[in-house]
PDB file of C-alpha atoms and ligand atoms in Angstrom:
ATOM      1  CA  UNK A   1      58.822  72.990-223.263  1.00 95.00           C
ATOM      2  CA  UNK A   2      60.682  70.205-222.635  1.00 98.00           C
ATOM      3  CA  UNK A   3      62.258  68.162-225.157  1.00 98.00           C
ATOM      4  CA  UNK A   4      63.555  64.586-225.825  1.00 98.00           C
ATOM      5  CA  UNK A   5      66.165  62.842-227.890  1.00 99.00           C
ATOM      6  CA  UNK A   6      64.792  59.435-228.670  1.00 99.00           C
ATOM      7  CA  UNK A   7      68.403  56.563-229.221  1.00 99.00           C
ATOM      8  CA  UNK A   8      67.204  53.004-231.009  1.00 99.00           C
ATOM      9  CA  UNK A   9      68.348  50.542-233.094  1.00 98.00           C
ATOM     10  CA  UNK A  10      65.853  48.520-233.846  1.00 98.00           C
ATOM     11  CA  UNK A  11      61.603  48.450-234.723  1.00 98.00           C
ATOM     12  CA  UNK A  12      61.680  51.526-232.417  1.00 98.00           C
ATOM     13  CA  UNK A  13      58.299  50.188-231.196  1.00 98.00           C
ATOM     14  CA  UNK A  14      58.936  51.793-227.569  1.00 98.00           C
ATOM     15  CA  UNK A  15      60.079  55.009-229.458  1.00 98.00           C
ATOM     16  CA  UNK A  16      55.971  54.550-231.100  1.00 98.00           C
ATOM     17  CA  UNK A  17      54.719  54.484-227.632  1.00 98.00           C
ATOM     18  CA  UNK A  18      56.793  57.441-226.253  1.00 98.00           C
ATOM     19  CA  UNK A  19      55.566  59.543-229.260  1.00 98.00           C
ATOM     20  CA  UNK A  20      51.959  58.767-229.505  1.00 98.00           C
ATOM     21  CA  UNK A  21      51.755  59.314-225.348  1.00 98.00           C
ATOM     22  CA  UNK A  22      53.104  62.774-225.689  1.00 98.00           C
ATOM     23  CA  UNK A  23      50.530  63.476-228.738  1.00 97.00           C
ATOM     24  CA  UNK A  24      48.645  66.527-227.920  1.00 91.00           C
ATOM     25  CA  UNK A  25      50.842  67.697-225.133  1.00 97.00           C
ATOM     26  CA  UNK A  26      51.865  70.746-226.332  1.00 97.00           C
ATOM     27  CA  UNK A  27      55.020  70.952-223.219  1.00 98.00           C
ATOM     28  CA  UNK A  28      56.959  68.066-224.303  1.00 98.00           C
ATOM     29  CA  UNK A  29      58.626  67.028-228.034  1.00 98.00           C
ATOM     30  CA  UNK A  30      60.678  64.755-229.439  1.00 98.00           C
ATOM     31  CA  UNK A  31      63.231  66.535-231.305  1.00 98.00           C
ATOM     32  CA  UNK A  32      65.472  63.679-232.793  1.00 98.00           C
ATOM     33  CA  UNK A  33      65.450  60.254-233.374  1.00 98.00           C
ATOM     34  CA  UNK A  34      69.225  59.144-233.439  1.00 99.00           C
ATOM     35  CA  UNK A  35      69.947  55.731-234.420  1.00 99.00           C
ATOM     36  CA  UNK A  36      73.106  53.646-235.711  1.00 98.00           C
ATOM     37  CA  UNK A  37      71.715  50.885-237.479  1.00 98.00           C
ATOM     38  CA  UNK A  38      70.860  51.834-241.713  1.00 98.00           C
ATOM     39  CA  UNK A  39      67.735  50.555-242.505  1.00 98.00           C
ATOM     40  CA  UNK A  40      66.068  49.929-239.497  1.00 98.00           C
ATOM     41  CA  UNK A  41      62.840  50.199-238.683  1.00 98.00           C
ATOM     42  CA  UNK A  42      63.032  53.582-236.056  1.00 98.00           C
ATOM     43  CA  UNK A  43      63.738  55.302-239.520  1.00 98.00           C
ATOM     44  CA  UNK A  44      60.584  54.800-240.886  1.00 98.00           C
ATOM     45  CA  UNK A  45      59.273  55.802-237.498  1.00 98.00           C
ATOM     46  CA  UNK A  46      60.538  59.418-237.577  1.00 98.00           C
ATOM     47  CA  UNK A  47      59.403  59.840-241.387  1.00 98.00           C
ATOM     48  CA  UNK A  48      55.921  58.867-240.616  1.00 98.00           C
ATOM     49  CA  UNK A  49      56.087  61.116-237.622  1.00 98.00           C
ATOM     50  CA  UNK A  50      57.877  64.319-239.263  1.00 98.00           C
ATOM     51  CA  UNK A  51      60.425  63.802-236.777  1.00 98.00           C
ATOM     52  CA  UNK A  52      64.171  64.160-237.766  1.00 98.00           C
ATOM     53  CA  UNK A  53      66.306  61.550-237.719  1.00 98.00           C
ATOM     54  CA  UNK A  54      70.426  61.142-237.468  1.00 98.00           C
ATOM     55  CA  UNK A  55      72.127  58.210-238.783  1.00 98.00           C
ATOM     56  CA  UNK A  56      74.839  58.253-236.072  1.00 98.00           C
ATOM     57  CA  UNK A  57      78.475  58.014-237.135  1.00 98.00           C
ATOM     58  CA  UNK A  58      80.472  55.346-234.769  1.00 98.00           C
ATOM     59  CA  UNK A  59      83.788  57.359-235.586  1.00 98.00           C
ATOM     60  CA  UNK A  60      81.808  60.508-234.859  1.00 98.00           C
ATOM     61  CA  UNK A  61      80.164  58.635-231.734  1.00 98.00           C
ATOM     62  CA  UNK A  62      83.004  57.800-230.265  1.00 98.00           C
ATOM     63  CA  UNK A  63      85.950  60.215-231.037  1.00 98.00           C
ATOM     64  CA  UNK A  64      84.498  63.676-231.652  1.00 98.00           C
ATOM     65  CA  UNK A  65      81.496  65.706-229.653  1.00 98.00           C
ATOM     66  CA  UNK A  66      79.581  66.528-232.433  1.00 98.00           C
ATOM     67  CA  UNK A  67      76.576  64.709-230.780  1.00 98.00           C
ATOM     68  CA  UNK A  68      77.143  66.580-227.402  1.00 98.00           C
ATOM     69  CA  UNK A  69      76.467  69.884-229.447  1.00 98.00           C
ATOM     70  CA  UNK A  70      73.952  68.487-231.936  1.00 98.00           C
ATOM     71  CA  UNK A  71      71.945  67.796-228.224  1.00 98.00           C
ATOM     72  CA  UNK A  72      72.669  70.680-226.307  1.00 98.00           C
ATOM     73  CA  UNK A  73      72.205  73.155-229.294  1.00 98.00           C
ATOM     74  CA  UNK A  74      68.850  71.444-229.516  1.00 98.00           C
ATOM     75  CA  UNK A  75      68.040  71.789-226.058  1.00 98.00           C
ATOM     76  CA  UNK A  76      67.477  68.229-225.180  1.00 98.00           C
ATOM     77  CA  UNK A  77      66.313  67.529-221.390  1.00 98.00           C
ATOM     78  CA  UNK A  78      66.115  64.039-221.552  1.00 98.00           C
ATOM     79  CA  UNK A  79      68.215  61.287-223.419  1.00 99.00           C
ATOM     80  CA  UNK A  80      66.027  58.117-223.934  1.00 99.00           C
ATOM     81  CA  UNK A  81      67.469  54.904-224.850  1.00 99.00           C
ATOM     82  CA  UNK A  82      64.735  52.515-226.628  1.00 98.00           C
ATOM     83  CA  UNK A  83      66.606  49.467-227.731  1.00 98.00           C
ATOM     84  CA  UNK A  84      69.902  51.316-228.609  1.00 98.00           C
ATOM     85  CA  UNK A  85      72.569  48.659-228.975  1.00 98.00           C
ATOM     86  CA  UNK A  86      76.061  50.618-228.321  1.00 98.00           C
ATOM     87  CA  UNK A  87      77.433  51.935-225.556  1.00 98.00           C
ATOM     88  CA  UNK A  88      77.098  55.876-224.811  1.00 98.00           C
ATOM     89  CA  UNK A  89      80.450  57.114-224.578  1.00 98.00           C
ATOM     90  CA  UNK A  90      81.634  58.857-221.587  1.00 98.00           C
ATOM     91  CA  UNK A  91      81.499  62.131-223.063  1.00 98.00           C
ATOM     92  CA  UNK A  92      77.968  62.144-224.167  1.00 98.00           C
ATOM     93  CA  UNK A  93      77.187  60.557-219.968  1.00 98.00           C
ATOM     94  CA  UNK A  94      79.309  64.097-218.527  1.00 98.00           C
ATOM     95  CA  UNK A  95      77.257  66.122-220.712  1.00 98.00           C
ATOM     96  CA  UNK A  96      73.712  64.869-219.633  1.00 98.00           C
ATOM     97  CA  UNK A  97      74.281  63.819-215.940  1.00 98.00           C
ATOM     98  CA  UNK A  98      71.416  61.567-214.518  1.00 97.00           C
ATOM     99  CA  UNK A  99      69.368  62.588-217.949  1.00 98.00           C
ATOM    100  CA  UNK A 100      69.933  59.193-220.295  1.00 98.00           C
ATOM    101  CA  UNK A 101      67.774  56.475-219.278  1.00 99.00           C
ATOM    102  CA  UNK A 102      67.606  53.329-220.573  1.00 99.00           C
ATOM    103  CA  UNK A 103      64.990  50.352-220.380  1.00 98.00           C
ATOM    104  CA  UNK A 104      66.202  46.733-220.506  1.00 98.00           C
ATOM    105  CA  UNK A 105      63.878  43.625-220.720  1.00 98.00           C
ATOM    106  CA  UNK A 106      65.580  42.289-217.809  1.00 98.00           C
ATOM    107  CA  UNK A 107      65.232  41.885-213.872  1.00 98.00           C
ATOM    108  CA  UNK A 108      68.796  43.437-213.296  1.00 98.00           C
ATOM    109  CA  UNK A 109      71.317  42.910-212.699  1.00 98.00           C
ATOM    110  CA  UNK A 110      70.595  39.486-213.646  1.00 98.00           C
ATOM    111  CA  UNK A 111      71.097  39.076-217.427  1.00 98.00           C
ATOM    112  CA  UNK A 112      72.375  42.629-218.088  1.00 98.00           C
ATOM    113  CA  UNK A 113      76.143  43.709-219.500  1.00 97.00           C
ATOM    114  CA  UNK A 114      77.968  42.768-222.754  1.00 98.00           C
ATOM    115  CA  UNK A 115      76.087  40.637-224.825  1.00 98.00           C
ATOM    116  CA  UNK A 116      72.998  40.752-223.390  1.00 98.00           C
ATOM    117  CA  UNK A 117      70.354  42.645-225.583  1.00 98.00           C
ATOM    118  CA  UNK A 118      66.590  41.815-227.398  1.00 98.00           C
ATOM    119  CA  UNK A 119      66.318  37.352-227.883  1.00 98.00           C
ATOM    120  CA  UNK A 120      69.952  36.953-226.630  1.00 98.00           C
ATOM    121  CA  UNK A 121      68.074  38.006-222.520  1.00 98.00           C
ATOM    122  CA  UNK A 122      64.993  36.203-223.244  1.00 98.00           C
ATOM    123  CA  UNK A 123      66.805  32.585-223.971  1.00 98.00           C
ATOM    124  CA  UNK A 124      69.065  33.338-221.536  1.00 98.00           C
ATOM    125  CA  UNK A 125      65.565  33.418-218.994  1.00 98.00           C
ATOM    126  CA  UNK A 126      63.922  30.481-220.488  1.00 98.00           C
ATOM    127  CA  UNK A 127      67.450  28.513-220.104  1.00 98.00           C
ATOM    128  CA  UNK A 128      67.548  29.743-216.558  1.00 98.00           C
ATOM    129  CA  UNK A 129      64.351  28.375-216.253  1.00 98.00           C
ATOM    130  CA  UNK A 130      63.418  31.770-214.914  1.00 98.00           C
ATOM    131  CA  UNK A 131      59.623  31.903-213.034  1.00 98.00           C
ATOM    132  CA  UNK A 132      59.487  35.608-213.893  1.00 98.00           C
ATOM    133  CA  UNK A 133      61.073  38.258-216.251  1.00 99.00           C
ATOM    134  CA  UNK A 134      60.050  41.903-216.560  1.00 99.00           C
ATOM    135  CA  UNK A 135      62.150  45.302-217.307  1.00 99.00           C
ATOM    136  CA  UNK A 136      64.136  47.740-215.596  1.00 99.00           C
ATOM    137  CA  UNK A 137      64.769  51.243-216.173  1.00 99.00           C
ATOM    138  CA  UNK A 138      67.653  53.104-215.038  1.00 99.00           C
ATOM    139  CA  UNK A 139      69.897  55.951-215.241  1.00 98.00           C
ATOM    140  CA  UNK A 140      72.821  55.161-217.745  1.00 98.00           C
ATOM    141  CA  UNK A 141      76.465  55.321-216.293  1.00 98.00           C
ATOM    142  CA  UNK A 142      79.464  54.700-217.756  1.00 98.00           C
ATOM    143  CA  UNK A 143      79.146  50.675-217.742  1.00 97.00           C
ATOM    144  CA  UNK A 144      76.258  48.704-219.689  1.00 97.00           C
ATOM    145  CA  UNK A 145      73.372  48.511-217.357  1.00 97.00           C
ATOM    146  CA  UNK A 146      74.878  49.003-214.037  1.00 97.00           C
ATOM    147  CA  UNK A 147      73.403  52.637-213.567  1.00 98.00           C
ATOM    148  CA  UNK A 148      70.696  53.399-210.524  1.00 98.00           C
ATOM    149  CA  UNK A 149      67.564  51.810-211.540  1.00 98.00           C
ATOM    150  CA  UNK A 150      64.208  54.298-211.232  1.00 98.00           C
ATOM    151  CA  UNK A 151      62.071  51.106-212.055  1.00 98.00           C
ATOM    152  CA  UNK A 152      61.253  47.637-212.396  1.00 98.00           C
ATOM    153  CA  UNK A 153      57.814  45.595-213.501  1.00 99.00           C
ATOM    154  CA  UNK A 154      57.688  42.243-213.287  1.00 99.00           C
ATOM    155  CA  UNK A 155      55.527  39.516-215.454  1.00 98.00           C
ATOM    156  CA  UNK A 156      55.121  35.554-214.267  1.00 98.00           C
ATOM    157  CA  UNK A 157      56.327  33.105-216.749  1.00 98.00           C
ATOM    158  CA  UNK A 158      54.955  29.757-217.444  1.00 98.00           C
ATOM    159  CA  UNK A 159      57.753  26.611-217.773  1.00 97.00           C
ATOM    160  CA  UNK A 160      56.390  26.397-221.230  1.00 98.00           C
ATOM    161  CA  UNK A 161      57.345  29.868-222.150  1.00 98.00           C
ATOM    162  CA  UNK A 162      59.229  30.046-225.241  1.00 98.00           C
ATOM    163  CA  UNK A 163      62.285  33.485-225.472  1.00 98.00           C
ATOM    164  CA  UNK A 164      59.320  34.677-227.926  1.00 98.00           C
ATOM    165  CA  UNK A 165      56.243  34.293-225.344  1.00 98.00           C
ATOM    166  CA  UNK A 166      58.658  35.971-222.786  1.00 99.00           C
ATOM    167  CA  UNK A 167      59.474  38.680-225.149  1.00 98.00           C
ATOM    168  CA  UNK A 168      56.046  39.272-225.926  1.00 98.00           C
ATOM    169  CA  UNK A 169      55.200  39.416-221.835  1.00 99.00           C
ATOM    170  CA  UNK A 170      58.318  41.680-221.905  1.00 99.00           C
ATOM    171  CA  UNK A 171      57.386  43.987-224.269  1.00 98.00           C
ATOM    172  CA  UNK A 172      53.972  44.093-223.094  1.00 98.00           C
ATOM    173  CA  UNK A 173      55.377  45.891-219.908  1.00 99.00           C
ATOM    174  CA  UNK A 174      57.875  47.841-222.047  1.00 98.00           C
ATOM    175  CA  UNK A 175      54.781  49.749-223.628  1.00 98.00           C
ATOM    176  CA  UNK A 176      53.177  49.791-220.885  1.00 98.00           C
ATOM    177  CA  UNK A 177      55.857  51.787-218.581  1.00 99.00           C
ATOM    178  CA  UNK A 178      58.674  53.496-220.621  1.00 99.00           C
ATOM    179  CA  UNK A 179      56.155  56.383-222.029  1.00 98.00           C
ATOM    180  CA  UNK A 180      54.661  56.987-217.738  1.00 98.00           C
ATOM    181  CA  UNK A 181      58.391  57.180-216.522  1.00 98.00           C
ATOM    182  CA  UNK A 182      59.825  59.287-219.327  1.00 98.00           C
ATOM    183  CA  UNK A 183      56.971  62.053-218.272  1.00 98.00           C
ATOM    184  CA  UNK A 184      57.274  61.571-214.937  1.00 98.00           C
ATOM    185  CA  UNK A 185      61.336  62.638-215.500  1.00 98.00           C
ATOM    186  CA  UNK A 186      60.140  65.202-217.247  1.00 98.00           C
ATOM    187  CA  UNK A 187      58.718  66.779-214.601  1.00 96.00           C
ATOM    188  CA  UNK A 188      61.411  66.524-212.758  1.00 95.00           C
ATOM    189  CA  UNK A 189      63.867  68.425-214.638  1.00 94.00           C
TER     190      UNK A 189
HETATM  191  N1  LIG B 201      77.121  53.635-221.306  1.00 65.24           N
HETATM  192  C1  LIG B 201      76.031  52.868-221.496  1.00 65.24           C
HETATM  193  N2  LIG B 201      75.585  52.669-222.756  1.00 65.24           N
HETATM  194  C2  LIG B 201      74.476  51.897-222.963  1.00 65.24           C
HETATM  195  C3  LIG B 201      73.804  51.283-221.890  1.00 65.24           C
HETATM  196  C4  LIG B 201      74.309  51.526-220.554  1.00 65.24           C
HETATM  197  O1  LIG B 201      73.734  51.055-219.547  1.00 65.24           O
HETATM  198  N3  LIG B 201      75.406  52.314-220.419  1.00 65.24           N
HETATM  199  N4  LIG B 201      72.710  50.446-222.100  1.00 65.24           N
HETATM  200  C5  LIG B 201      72.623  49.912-223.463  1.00 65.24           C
HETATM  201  C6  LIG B 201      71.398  49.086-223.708  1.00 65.24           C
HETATM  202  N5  LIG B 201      71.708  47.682-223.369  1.00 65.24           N
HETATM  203  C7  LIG B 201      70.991  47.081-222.380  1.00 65.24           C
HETATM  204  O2  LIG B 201      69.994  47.617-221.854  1.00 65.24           O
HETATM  205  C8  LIG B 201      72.704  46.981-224.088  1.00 65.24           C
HETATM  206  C9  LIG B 201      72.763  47.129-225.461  1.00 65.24           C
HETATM  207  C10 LIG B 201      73.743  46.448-226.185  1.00 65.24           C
HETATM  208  C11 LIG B 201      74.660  45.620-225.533  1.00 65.24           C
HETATM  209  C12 LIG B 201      75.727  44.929-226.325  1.00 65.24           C
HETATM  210  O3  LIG B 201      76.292  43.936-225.890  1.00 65.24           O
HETATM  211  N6  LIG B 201      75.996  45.475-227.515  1.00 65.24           N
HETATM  212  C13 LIG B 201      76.996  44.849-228.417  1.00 65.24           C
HETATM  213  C14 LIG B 201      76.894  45.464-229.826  1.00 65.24           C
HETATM  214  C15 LIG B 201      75.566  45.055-230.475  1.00 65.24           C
HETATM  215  C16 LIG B 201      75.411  45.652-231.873  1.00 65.24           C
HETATM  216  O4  LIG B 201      76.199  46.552-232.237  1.00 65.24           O
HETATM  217  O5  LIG B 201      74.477  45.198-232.581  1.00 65.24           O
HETATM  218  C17 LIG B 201      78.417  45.084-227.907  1.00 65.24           C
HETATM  219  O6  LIG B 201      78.654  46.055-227.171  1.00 65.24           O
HETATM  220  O7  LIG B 201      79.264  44.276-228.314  1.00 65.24           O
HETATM  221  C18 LIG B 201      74.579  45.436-224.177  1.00 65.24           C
HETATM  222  C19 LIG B 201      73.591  46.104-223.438  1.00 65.24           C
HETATM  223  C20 LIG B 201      72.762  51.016-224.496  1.00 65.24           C
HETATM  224  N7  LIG B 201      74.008  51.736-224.236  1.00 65.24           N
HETATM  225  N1  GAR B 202      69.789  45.609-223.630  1.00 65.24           N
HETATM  226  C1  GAR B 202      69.084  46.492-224.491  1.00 65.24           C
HETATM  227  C2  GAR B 202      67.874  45.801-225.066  1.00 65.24           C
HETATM  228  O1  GAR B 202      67.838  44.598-225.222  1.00 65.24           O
HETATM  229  N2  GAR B 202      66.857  46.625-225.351  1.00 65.24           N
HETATM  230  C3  GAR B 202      65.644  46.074-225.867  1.00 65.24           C
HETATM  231  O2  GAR B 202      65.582  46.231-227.277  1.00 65.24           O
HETATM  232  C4  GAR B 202      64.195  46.183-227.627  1.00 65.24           C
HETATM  233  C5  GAR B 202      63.935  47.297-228.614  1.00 65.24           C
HETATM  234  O3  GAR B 202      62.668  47.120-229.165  1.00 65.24           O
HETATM  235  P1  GAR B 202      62.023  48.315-230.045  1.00 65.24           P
HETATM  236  O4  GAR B 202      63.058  48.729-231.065  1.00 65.24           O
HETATM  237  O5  GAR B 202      60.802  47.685-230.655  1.00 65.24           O
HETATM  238  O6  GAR B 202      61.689  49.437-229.088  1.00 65.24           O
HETATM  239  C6  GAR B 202      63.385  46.374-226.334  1.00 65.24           C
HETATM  240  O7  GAR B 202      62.830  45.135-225.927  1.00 65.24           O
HETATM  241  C7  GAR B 202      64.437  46.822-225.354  1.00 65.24           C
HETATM  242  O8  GAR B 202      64.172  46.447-224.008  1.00 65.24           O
END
């Protein structure tokens, strides 16, 4: 068995996809769903899908390794980031070495770092007046997107693209990809 810890923010629509791919494969589960933000929508996510969720703690996050051991005690293989919007702390990197990924709706390193998450990368595209956009995953170091990449997809924009039509595009490729790579880690490890 090999099991995941799923980090988001957000919708947690690439946390969907990741769960309904592994559906029926009876090797592979998603044992948490961690997320920092109250409220959002990753929550109702992991009730729907009887997966348990954390509310992370930034003072816990940050100064204490109570989520090294909540992860290792579980087992966890592979740490997937899906739209998580802090930065792993060094500790948490140590602990799972070359098993957090992360996926970014960006060509990197162009439009990666501080700042640069969900519309904020899109307009800064469209401003660029950017012919093409697409995602890269990578391994997570210790630095916001700067970590060896494993992939990147490209789409073609139009010069009438709006941030929305590229995030759409984006996303598109997000779904698309992020569940294939996860299991072909998996199979890795
Ligand atoms: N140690 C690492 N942690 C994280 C990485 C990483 O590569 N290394 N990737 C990010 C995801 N990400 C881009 O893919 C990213 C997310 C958020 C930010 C950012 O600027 N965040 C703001 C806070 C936003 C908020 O709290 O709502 C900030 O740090 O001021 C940049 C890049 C996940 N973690
Ligand atoms: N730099 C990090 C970043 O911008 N991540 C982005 O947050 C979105 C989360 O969507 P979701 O919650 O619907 O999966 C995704 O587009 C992901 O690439």
């Amino acid at each position: 068995m090999k099991n995941i810890a799923i980090f988001a923010s957000g919708n947690g629509s690439n946390a969907q996809k990741i769960i309904d791919h592994f559906k029926g494969n009876d090797q592979v589960s998603v044992k948490f769903i961690l997320c920092n933000k109250p409220g959002a929508g990753v929550f109702n996510i992991a009730e729907k899908e009887g997966i348990p969720s954390v509310l992370i703690n930034r003072e816990d996050f940050y100064k204490s390794d109570n989520y090294v051991v909540l992860l290792k005690e579980a087992g966890i293989d592979l740490v997937v980031l899906a739209g998580f919007l802090w930065k792993v702390p060094a500790n948490l990197i140590e602990a799972f070495p070359n098993r957090i990924i992360n996926i970014h709706p960006a060509l990197l390193p162009k439009y990666g770092g501080k700042g640069m998450y969900g519309h904020f990368v899109h307009e800064a595209v469209v401003a660029a007046r950017e012919q093409e956009s697409g995602i890269t995953i990578h391994y997570v170091n210790e630095h916001y997107d700067e970590g060896a990449p494993i992939l990147q997809e490209k789409c073609v924009l139009s010069e009438n693209d709006t941030p929305e039509d590229v995030a759409r595009k984006v996303q598109a490729l997000e779904h698309q990809w992020f569940p294939i790579i996860v299991e072909r880690l998996l199979t890795t490890l």
